[in-house]
XYZ file of C-alpha atoms in Angstrom:
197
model
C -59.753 53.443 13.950
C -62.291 54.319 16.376
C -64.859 51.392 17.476
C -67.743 51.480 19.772
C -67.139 48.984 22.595
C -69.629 46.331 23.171
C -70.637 46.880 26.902
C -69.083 43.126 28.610
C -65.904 44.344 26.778
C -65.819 47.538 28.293
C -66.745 45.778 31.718
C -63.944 42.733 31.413
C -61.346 45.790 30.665
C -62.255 48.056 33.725
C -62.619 44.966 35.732
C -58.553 44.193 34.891
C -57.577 47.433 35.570
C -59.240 48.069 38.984
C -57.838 44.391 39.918
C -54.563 45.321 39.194
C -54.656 49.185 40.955
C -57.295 49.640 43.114
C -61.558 49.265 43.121
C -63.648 51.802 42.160
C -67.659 51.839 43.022
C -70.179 51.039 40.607
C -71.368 54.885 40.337
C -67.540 55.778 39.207
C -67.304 53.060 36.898
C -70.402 54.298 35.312
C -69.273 57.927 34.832
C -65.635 56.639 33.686
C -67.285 54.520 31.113
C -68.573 57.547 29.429
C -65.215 58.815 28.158
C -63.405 56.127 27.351
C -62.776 55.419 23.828
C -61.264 52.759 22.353
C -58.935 52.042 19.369
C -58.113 49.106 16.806
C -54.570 50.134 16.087
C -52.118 48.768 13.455
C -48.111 48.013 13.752
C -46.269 51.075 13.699
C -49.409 53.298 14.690
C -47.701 56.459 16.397
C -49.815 57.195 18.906
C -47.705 60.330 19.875
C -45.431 61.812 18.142
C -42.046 64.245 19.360
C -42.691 67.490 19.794
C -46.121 67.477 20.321
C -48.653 68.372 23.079
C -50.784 65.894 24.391
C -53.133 64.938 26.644
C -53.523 61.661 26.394
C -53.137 58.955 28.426
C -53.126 54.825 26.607
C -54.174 51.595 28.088
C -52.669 48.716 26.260
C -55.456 46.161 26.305
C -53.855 43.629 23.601
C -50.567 44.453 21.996
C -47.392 46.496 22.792
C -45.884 49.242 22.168
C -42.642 51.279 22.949
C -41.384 55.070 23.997
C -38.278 56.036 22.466
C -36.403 59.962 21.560
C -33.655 60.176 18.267
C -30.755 62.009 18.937
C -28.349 62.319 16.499
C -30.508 60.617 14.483
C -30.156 57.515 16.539
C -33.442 56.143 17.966
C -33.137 54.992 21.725
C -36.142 53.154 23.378
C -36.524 53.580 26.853
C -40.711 52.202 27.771
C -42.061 49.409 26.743
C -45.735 49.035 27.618
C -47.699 45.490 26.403
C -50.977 44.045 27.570
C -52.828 45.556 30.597
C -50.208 48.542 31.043
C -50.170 52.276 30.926
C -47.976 54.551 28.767
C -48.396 58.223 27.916
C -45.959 61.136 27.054
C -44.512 62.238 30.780
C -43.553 65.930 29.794
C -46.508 66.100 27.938
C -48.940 64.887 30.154
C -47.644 65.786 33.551
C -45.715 68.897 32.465
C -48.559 70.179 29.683
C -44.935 70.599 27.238
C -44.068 69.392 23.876
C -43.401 65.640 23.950
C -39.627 64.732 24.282
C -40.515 60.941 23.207
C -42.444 59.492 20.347
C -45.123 56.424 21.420
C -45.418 53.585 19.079
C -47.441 50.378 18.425
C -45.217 47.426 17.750
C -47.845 44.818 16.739
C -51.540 45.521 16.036
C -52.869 46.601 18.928
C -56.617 47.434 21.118
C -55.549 50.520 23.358
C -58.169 52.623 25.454
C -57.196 56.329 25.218
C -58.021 58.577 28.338
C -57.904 62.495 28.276
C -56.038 63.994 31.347
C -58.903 67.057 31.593
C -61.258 63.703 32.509
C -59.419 61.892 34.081
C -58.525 65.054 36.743
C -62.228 65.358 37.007
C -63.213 62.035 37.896
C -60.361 62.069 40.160
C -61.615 65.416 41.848
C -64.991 63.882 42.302
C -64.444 60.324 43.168
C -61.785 59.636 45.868
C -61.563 56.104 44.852
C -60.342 57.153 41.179
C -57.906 59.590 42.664
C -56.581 56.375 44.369
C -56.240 54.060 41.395
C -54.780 57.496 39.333
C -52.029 57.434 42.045
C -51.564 53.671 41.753
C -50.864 53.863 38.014
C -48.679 56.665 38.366
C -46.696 55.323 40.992
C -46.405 52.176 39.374
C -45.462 54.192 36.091
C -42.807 56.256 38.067
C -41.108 52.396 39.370
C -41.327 51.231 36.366
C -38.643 53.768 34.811
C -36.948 54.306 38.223
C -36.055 51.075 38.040
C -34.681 50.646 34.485
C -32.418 53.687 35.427
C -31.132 51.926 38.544
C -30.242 48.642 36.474
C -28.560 50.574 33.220
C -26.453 52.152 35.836
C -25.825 49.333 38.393
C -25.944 45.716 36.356
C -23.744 43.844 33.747
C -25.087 43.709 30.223
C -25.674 39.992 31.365
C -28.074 41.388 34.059
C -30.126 43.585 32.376
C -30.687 40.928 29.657
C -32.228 38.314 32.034
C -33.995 40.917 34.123
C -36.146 41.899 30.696
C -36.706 38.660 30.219
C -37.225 37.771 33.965
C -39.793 40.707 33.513
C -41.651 40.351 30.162
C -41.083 36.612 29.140
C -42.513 37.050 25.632
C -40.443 40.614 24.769
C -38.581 38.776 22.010
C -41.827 37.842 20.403
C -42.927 41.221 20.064
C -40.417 43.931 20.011
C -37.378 43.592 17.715
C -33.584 43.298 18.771
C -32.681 46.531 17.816
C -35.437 48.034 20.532
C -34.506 45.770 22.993
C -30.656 46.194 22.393
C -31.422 50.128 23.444
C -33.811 49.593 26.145
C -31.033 48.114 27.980
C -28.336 50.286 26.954
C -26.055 47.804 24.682
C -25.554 47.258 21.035
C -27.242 44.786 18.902
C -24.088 42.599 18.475
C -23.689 42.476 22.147
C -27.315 41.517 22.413
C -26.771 38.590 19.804
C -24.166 37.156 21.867
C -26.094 36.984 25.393
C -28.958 35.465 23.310
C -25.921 32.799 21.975
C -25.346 31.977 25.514
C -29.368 30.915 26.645
């Protein structure tokens, strides 16, 4: 559902993100602010679905959600995003082709959704959003790069207490069965690392 955001909302939100990126003037706040809209999103919500083509870019104020692809009818997650973090469709929205990954909440969630067309705009007319754009793509880009260099690299045991190391309250919101793919082992496996805390 759509909902009109009370102005200090708005404000508190921008005012996390640009903390944790990069500033942005008061005049580029003020045009941003025009096309942001915000959503009051329930568990299971899919905010993007495989196969399609999308624009759209999410901001996870409060809540969670996760990426994941089926093949062979097995679903594997591989993106978690919860409070204060990005998450979009990469082949979609860098690439402009049919999503390869479906997006969805796992707990009622407040997301701000961003369109790419306005968000290249800003960015070609304010240099400061062009910097914070980069910011939360390269952060993005580490993010994944670096679950790819653990699935490859650490023990089972590692990759557990990295997760955790990483998102403290993951078993609170995503369930065993996600969290047993993200890290590339099965649930039984998962159930005995959790035995051994």
């Amino acid at each position: 559902m759509y909902l009109p955001l009370p102005p200090k909302m708005l404000s508190t939100i921008i005012q996390k993100i640009t903390e944790a990126y990069s500033n942005l003037s008061d005049e580029t706040i003020a045009t941003w602010k025009k096309d942001i809209k915000i959503l009051e999103l329930k568990k299971g919500t899919q905010l993007v679905k495989e196969g399609q083509l999308t624009n759209k870019l999410y901001f996870i104020y409060t809540g969670s959600a996760k990426a994941y692809h089926l093949k062979d009818g097995k679903l594997i997650t591989d993106w978690f995003a919860f409070d204060n973090q990005f998450i979009c469709a990469i082949t979609g929205y860098f690439l402009r082709a049919p999503s390869e990954h479906c997006i969805e909440l796992t707990e009622d969630s407040t997301v701000l959704e961003f369109e790419r067309e306005k968000l290249t705009e800003l960015s070609n007319t304010y240099h400061d959003f062009e910097r914070l754009t980069r910011k939360v793509i390269t952060k993005i880009m580490l993010q994944l790069q670096q679950r790819v260099v653990y699935l490859q690299f650490a023990t089972a045991q590692e990759r557990y207490e990295f997760l955790l190391k990483t998102y403290p309250k993951i078993e609170q919101q995503i369930s065993l069965g996600d969290i047993a793919s993200y890290i590339g082992i099965t649930q039984e496996t998962l159930s005995r690392l959790r035995a051994k805390k």
